[in-house]
Amino acid sequence: MTDSTDVAGLPRSWFQRSDAKQERLKAARPFSSGKILNSARLVDALQAIIKPGDRVALEGDNQKQADFLSRSLAKVDPAVIHDVHLLISTISRPEHLDIFETGIARKLDFSFAGPQSLRVAQLLEDGKLEVGAIYTYIELYARMFIDLTPDVALVCAVQADREGNLYTGPNTEDTPTIVEAAAFRHGVVIAQVNEIVDVLPRVDIPSSWVDFIVEADRPFAIEPLFTRDPRHITELQILMAMMVIRGIYERHSVTALNHGIGFDTAAIELLLPTYGESLGLKGKICRNWALNPHPTLIPAIESGWVQSVHSFGSEVGMEEYIRARSDVYFVGHDGSLRSNRVLCQLAGQYGVDLFIGSTLQMDSDANSSTVTLGRLAGFGGAPNMGHDPHGRRHSSTPWLEMITSKAPIVRGRKLVVQTVETFREGGVPSFVERLDAIEVGKHSGMAVAPVMIYGDDVTHVVTEEGIAYLYKVEGEERKAALAAVAGVTDIGRQADPKRTARLRERGVVAYPEDLGVKRTDAKRSLLAARSIDDLVAWSGGLYEPPSKFRSW
Amino acid sequence: MTDSTDVAGLPRSWFQRSDAKQERLKAARPFSSGKILNSARLVDALQAIIKPGDRVALEGDNQKQADFLSRSLAKVDPAVIHDVHLLISTISRPEHLDIFETGIARKLDFSFAGPQSLRVAQLLEDGKLEVGAIYTYIELYARMFIDLTPDVALVCAVQADREGNLYTGPNTEDTPTIVEAAAFRHGVVIAQVNEIVDVLPRVDIPSSWVDFIVEADRPFAIEPLFTRDPRHITELQILMAMMVIRGIYERHSVTALNHGIGFDTAAIELLLPTYGESLGLKGKICRNWALNPHPTLIPAIESGWVQSVHSFGSEVGMEEYIRARSDVYFVGHDGSLRSNRVLCQLAGQYGVDLFIGSTLQMDSDANSSTVTLGRLAGFGGAPNMGHDPHGRRHSSTPWLEMITSKAPIVRGRKLVVQTVETFREGGVPSFVERLDAIEVGKHSGMAVAPVMIYGDDVTHVVTEEGIAYLYKVEGEERKAALAAVAGVTDIGRQADPKRTARLRERGVVAYPEDLGVKRTDAKRSLLAARSIDDLVAWSGGLYEPPSKFRSW
């Protein structure tokens, strides 16, 4: 080891982090055999490895959860381990917050809280929890390579071999990224696995990056978040989907795209083999996708629409279907999916031309948010997909079509499409003068209001009334275009019929009839699949829906 | 294998890509033993594996080059292998274009051409080469997960073991990303290595992702691109660096940042331990970096300024220094750097608060480009670092300080700083009415002018005259602020002294005296190192500069 003196002339070690790691590894020896931690002694091992104040990255995203590790972490003695700084994508399990109650953890950097968001807010108010910041998924990983490098990473995989190589199975997701941030800066990497085997189907993470593996008491938790039952798709959603296909995908020749999760986008996926086919669009639109393995894409795949799908994560029940459709998905030589959130986010930002997603609230500038009063939820990945990446330099037809200026210096834009029904359930208007997010942000002491997608990034807004081609206009005219599709909400009532007529003539606003879409055609019979059962049938029995989606 | 019928009722295979891969692997058998290709038969092996029209990703970035593979590819028979679609980051070796002369390749997607850019333009004009698009580095990788998935990936590493696990050494860079895109969609991955060994220092890429390894005839080519000899730093650059430290880093509390390559930023790095120290800024600014291992950062590291550096790639000669400063850099358990371009780009976009880089030309809207007439060069990574990522949601002090509006919905901004001397060598003005890039774009048939950094993303412009805080103003006032620091260029002469005085009062423009920077202090003696030799001394002899930088 090479030491030197610091500026004050004192001897300084440049190996403090690697020395500290060696100490931690040594402390875990009583509870391990080689790289294998004794499952029965995991709490003791964590207590030996983690130090007070450590930054601990705990794998817990919107799909998979290192829950044997999180449950064990909650059992350590707070007198020994306290004031941990927790880095986690998604707060979703009770023990993620129990550790703040008991003092094991104190500071939190996270991306999404969902159902636990009320409790986060309460702990914050009680002074038991300090929020560093609320991130999108990839921002949090980005900081792990800058100033939030984990001292300990707690991750999960399906299998490990005895050397510690990991097989993640289809839900590779964030594991390689978290492990890389820790492993290459002297962090200790501990992976829980469902089982330890002699030979892995494939290696997703080399043992060279892993310090310990531990066999979990039960397979890691996983949620089917990307499944939408076609039974719940409404005719309004079908109408909007028809408009999107004609008025956006066909018009701008969109071949590479990303769909947010929701019934609006599920409807589009299910109309491709029927309505899309009738328009002769197969092969012309929607060929290459950055998308989780949505079951509702099955009919389009089976009908030959889809060339490729790269995924952030996987989806429960899609394993055998993916394996059998190996031309379409990214799979390993073992046949199972390799997902990767960071690379799919990269692809979604720089490799595709369009994002479409739904929102619950939109203001007259087209700012939107799914945040509602009293919840501090976070956004996960939508803000990254739903913005125009100014760092893009290569061109494509849709990207160039967003240019409206004749100036010598211009750039294209990613198509950022928001679908929104003018009224939510219970007759609550979706178009509002002021987003709830503004109050939520103030109440939670956030530096800026938690906006999901900023209006200046939005190129198109689709409602059941029509499409506003916002990229074509600015200022007051932009507000007028939005009002023209905002129905009978207060915002919509501000639309001046004469002005709207002119905007329609100029193609700034299009109503269904302007697009050749008949409202009366928007029937559920147009969906390629009208139930989960239909999806199973399309898949030839390969798709195996989780029981909550089975009605038979 | 599960087959099905397509929409026309014909039997359809869903395993065309994996079947094709098996064919390719089989065809290579005569030239291989297990995963090891016979070096003497590499040309034959490539001829057996690659098919006409294939998309071939060839590793060749601005640092390392898979040159045994590229030289061998240039030797295949164009009657057998032709019309290849080449995906490559940096066109830098003659054989990269020879293959277009001979017809082996036809279509090109690339990021940067540099010295070969004239020849690219010529081949284009001769109809021998077709450009898909010119990308930034990460855009090209993004497309590899969407619609440009490689059929064959030709990459390089330092060592492989006999199973095909790869050790990349410090220049990990793009290899894992290219390999992932190919390996998980049935592409054939071939890695040239400097040597095949029994045990690797660490595994960077698991053998599970690699189909073939081949021992190269000589170590892969590598360029020291990030080394700037302090002897060439001018006093104007020192003056600008002093202004940046006082007027930007100190003012906005910038702790996490990225420096572009150049003498301007080298000057800043070398002033931290002297001028920065005298201002009491150690620990307050410039702690966490997304940066290649610039030798000019050595004095700041040795003086205790730097907590961490994550790198896109490595730098020749810095290997032993990095190994001995393991608290600062990202290293494997073997002690050598692990770089990763995609993850460092992620960190640079979402994890740091500031980018600073130099440009050759800037117009009155602060659009800038390094493109000059007659060259079709591309930009590599600067556009990605030099833009404000609208997908960011977490806040930090510098990011929030860019907010000037009192509206309820706002967002912060990344600080994007451009340094530019008002005149280039030979008295050519840097500030121009019209960027050369506009003509270059037109002449090359590009859809939009090749702008490196768009003015609307720029928050600060620094010249030897002063700093324009562009984020504070809009429209005509913004142009006036820029003119106020544009010296005696035509743009600068348009500045109205009275208006400039008001802009200075409001802090929109600052001259050195407004920042407490004395022009007469801007001496070379202020540099912590004034030569490569000084850098070696600072490093305690650990930095081993390449011979072209040695003067002793």
PDB file of C-alpha atoms in Angstrom, chain B residues 37-165:
ATOM      1  CA  LEU B  37     -10.554 -18.655 -31.980  1.00  0.00           C
ATOM      2  CA  ASN B  38      -7.305 -19.456 -33.715  1.00  0.00           C
ATOM      3  CA  SER B  39      -5.586 -16.074 -34.166  1.00  0.00           C
ATOM      4  CA  ALA B  40      -3.993 -17.197 -37.428  1.00  0.00           C
ATOM      5  CA  ARG B  41      -7.425 -18.021 -38.858  1.00  0.00           C
ATOM      6  CA  LEU B  42      -9.307 -14.982 -37.611  1.00  0.00           C
ATOM      7  CA  VAL B  43     -10.057 -13.702 -41.115  1.00  0.00           C
ATOM      8  CA  ASP B  44     -11.572 -17.080 -42.026  1.00  0.00           C
ATOM      9  CA  ALA B  45     -13.527 -17.147 -38.807  1.00  0.00           C
ATOM     10  CA  LEU B  46     -14.987 -13.687 -39.425  1.00  0.00           C
ATOM     11  CA  GLN B  47     -15.846 -14.765 -42.938  1.00  0.00           C
ATOM     12  CA  ALA B  48     -17.706 -17.752 -41.544  1.00  0.00           C
ATOM     13  CA  ILE B  49     -19.541 -15.832 -38.840  1.00  0.00           C
ATOM     14  CA  ILE B  50     -20.520 -12.552 -40.518  1.00  0.00           C
ATOM     15  CA  LYS B  51     -23.222 -12.566 -43.219  1.00  0.00           C
ATOM     16  CA  PRO B  52     -23.769  -9.965 -45.958  1.00  0.00           C
ATOM     17  CA  GLY B  53     -25.911  -7.093 -44.690  1.00  0.00           C
ATOM     18  CA  ASP B  54     -25.172  -7.851 -41.032  1.00  0.00           C
ATOM     19  CA  ARG B  55     -25.151  -5.133 -38.444  1.00  0.00           C
ATOM     20  CA  VAL B  56     -21.663  -5.300 -36.976  1.00  0.00           C
ATOM     21  CA  ALA B  57     -20.782  -3.314 -33.856  1.00  0.00           C
ATOM     22  CA  LEU B  58     -17.053  -2.665 -33.835  1.00  0.00           C
ATOM     23  CA  GLU B  59     -15.582  -1.380 -30.607  1.00  0.00           C
ATOM     24  CA  GLY B  60     -13.692   1.763 -31.410  1.00  0.00           C
ATOM     25  CA  ASP B  61     -14.269   4.690 -29.141  1.00  0.00           C
ATOM     26  CA  ASN B  62     -12.159   7.747 -28.523  1.00  0.00           C
ATOM     27  CA  GLN B  63      -9.785   5.736 -26.362  1.00  0.00           C
ATOM     28  CA  LYS B  64      -9.531   2.043 -27.122  1.00  0.00           C
ATOM     29  CA  GLN B  65      -9.797   0.227 -30.424  1.00  0.00           C
ATOM     30  CA  ALA B  66     -10.477  -3.438 -31.221  1.00  0.00           C
ATOM     31  CA  ASP B  67      -7.845  -3.106 -33.899  1.00  0.00           C
ATOM     32  CA  PHE B  68      -6.895  -6.751 -34.395  1.00  0.00           C
ATOM     33  CA  LEU B  69     -10.534  -7.383 -35.225  1.00  0.00           C
ATOM     34  CA  SER B  70     -10.888  -4.288 -37.431  1.00  0.00           C
ATOM     35  CA  ARG B  71      -7.680  -5.068 -39.340  1.00  0.00           C
ATOM     36  CA  SER B  72      -8.882  -8.634 -39.849  1.00  0.00           C
ATOM     37  CA  LEU B  73     -12.334  -7.524 -40.928  1.00  0.00           C
ATOM     38  CA  ALA B  74     -10.693  -5.426 -43.629  1.00  0.00           C
ATOM     39  CA  LYS B  75      -9.096  -8.601 -45.013  1.00  0.00           C
ATOM     40  CA  VAL B  76     -12.250 -10.641 -45.594  1.00  0.00           C
ATOM     41  CA  ASP B  77     -13.304 -11.329 -49.167  1.00  0.00           C
ATOM     42  CA  PRO B  78     -15.804  -8.654 -50.291  1.00  0.00           C
ATOM     43  CA  ALA B  79     -17.367 -11.265 -52.576  1.00  0.00           C
ATOM     44  CA  VAL B  80     -18.319 -13.209 -49.445  1.00  0.00           C
ATOM     45  CA  ILE B  81     -18.946 -10.445 -46.911  1.00  0.00           C
ATOM     46  CA  HIS B  82     -20.403  -7.236 -48.251  1.00  0.00           C
ATOM     47  CA  ASP B  83     -22.889  -4.503 -47.423  1.00  0.00           C
ATOM     48  CA  VAL B  84     -22.154  -4.717 -43.722  1.00  0.00           C
ATOM     49  CA  HIS B  85     -23.871  -2.071 -41.622  1.00  0.00           C
ATOM     50  CA  LEU B  86     -21.139  -0.777 -39.312  1.00  0.00           C
ATOM     51  CA  LEU B  87     -21.949   0.611 -35.859  1.00  0.00           C
ATOM     52  CA  ILE B  88     -18.936   2.336 -34.354  1.00  0.00           C
ATOM     53  CA  SER B  89     -18.390   5.117 -31.837  1.00  0.00           C
ATOM     54  CA  THR B  90     -15.268   6.630 -33.312  1.00  0.00           C
ATOM     55  CA  ILE B  91     -13.965   6.294 -36.838  1.00  0.00           C
ATOM     56  CA  SER B  92     -10.276   6.723 -36.204  1.00  0.00           C
ATOM     57  CA  ARG B  93      -8.290   4.008 -37.958  1.00  0.00           C
ATOM     58  CA  PRO B  94      -7.817   3.784 -41.732  1.00  0.00           C
ATOM     59  CA  GLU B  95      -9.319   0.281 -41.963  1.00  0.00           C
ATOM     60  CA  HIS B  96     -12.573   1.590 -40.509  1.00  0.00           C
ATOM     61  CA  LEU B  97     -13.063   3.269 -43.876  1.00  0.00           C
ATOM     62  CA  ASP B  98     -11.099   0.842 -46.064  1.00  0.00           C
ATOM     63  CA  ILE B  99     -13.973  -1.594 -45.647  1.00  0.00           C
ATOM     64  CA  PHE B 100     -16.254   0.926 -47.349  1.00  0.00           C
ATOM     65  CA  GLU B 101     -13.811   1.346 -50.243  1.00  0.00           C
ATOM     66  CA  THR B 102     -13.835  -2.401 -50.868  1.00  0.00           C
ATOM     67  CA  GLY B 103     -17.574  -2.860 -50.400  1.00  0.00           C
ATOM     68  CA  ILE B 104     -17.301  -5.030 -47.278  1.00  0.00           C
ATOM     69  CA  ALA B 105     -19.348  -2.367 -45.525  1.00  0.00           C
ATOM     70  CA  ARG B 106     -21.914   0.005 -46.928  1.00  0.00           C
ATOM     71  CA  LYS B 107     -23.910   1.710 -44.198  1.00  0.00           C
ATOM     72  CA  LEU B 108     -22.435   3.594 -41.259  1.00  0.00           C
ATOM     73  CA  ASP B 109     -23.860   4.770 -37.944  1.00  0.00           C
ATOM     74  CA  PHE B 110     -21.245   6.598 -35.878  1.00  0.00           C
ATOM     75  CA  SER B 111     -20.555   9.261 -33.282  1.00  0.00           C
ATOM     76  CA  PHE B 112     -17.240  10.846 -34.046  1.00  0.00           C
ATOM     77  CA  ALA B 113     -14.821  10.850 -36.945  1.00  0.00           C
ATOM     78  CA  GLY B 114     -12.096  13.360 -36.028  1.00  0.00           C
ATOM     79  CA  PRO B 115      -9.157  13.157 -38.414  1.00  0.00           C
ATOM     80  CA  GLN B 116     -10.984  10.690 -40.674  1.00  0.00           C
ATOM     81  CA  SER B 117     -13.906  13.047 -41.186  1.00  0.00           C
ATOM     82  CA  LEU B 118     -12.702  14.346 -44.546  1.00  0.00           C
ATOM     83  CA  ARG B 119     -12.507  10.802 -45.867  1.00  0.00           C
ATOM     84  CA  VAL B 120     -16.007  10.029 -44.583  1.00  0.00           C
ATOM     85  CA  ALA B 121     -17.256  13.043 -46.526  1.00  0.00           C
ATOM     86  CA  GLN B 122     -15.424  11.879 -49.642  1.00  0.00           C
ATOM     87  CA  LEU B 123     -16.755   8.312 -49.481  1.00  0.00           C
ATOM     88  CA  LEU B 124     -20.219   9.736 -48.969  1.00  0.00           C
ATOM     89  CA  GLU B 125     -19.834  11.857 -52.064  1.00  0.00           C
ATOM     90  CA  ASP B 126     -18.532   8.872 -54.032  1.00  0.00           C
ATOM     91  CA  GLY B 127     -21.612   6.871 -53.073  1.00  0.00           C
ATOM     92  CA  LYS B 128     -19.495   4.230 -51.348  1.00  0.00           C
ATOM     93  CA  LEU B 129     -20.877   4.954 -47.934  1.00  0.00           C
ATOM     94  CA  GLU B 130     -24.312   5.694 -46.618  1.00  0.00           C
ATOM     95  CA  VAL B 131     -24.669   7.419 -43.262  1.00  0.00           C
ATOM     96  CA  GLY B 132     -27.571   6.225 -41.118  1.00  0.00           C
ATOM     97  CA  ALA B 133     -27.078   9.048 -38.649  1.00  0.00           C
ATOM     98  CA  ILE B 134     -24.448  10.790 -36.555  1.00  0.00           C
ATOM     99  CA  TYR B 135     -25.033  10.187 -32.872  1.00  0.00           C
ATOM    100  CA  THR B 136     -23.651  11.054 -29.525  1.00  0.00           C
ATOM    101  CA  TYR B 137     -22.008   7.987 -27.981  1.00  0.00           C
ATOM    102  CA  ILE B 138     -24.896   7.002 -25.792  1.00  0.00           C
ATOM    103  CA  GLU B 139     -27.540   7.546 -28.456  1.00  0.00           C
ATOM    104  CA  LEU B 140     -25.826   4.966 -30.601  1.00  0.00           C
ATOM    105  CA  TYR B 141     -25.811   2.474 -27.722  1.00  0.00           C
ATOM    106  CA  ALA B 142     -29.452   3.326 -27.016  1.00  0.00           C
ATOM    107  CA  ARG B 143     -30.386   2.386 -30.573  1.00  0.00           C
ATOM    108  CA  MET B 144     -28.571  -0.953 -30.104  1.00  0.00           C
ATOM    109  CA  PHE B 145     -31.354  -1.899 -27.682  1.00  0.00           C
ATOM    110  CA  ILE B 146     -34.089  -0.718 -30.025  1.00  0.00           C
ATOM    111  CA  ASP B 147     -33.660  -1.087 -33.761  1.00  0.00           C
ATOM    112  CA  LEU B 148     -29.896  -1.349 -34.286  1.00  0.00           C
ATOM    113  CA  THR B 149     -29.163  -4.518 -32.344  1.00  0.00           C
ATOM    114  CA  PRO B 150     -25.843  -5.939 -33.527  1.00  0.00           C
ATOM    115  CA  ASP B 151     -25.733  -9.319 -35.269  1.00  0.00           C
ATOM    116  CA  VAL B 152     -22.047  -9.462 -34.445  1.00  0.00           C
ATOM    117  CA  ALA B 153     -20.124  -7.492 -31.808  1.00  0.00           C
ATOM    118  CA  LEU B 154     -16.349  -7.135 -32.132  1.00  0.00           C
ATOM    119  CA  VAL B 155     -14.916  -5.875 -28.863  1.00  0.00           C
ATOM    120  CA  CYS B 156     -11.652  -5.824 -26.934  1.00  0.00           C
ATOM    121  CA  ALA B 157     -10.365  -6.544 -23.469  1.00  0.00           C
ATOM    122  CA  VAL B 158      -7.001  -6.892 -21.762  1.00  0.00           C
ATOM    123  CA  GLN B 159      -7.313 -10.545 -20.777  1.00  0.00           C
ATOM    124  CA  ALA B 160      -9.636 -13.505 -20.978  1.00  0.00           C
ATOM    125  CA  ASP B 161      -9.528 -16.752 -19.085  1.00  0.00           C
ATOM    126  CA  ARG B 162     -10.017 -20.034 -20.906  1.00  0.00           C
ATOM    127  CA  GLU B 163     -13.762 -20.006 -20.278  1.00  0.00           C
ATOM    128  CA  GLY B 164     -14.107 -16.619 -21.925  1.00  0.00           C
ATOM    129  CA  ASN B 165     -14.545 -14.375 -18.897  1.00  0.00           C
TER     130      ASN B 165
END
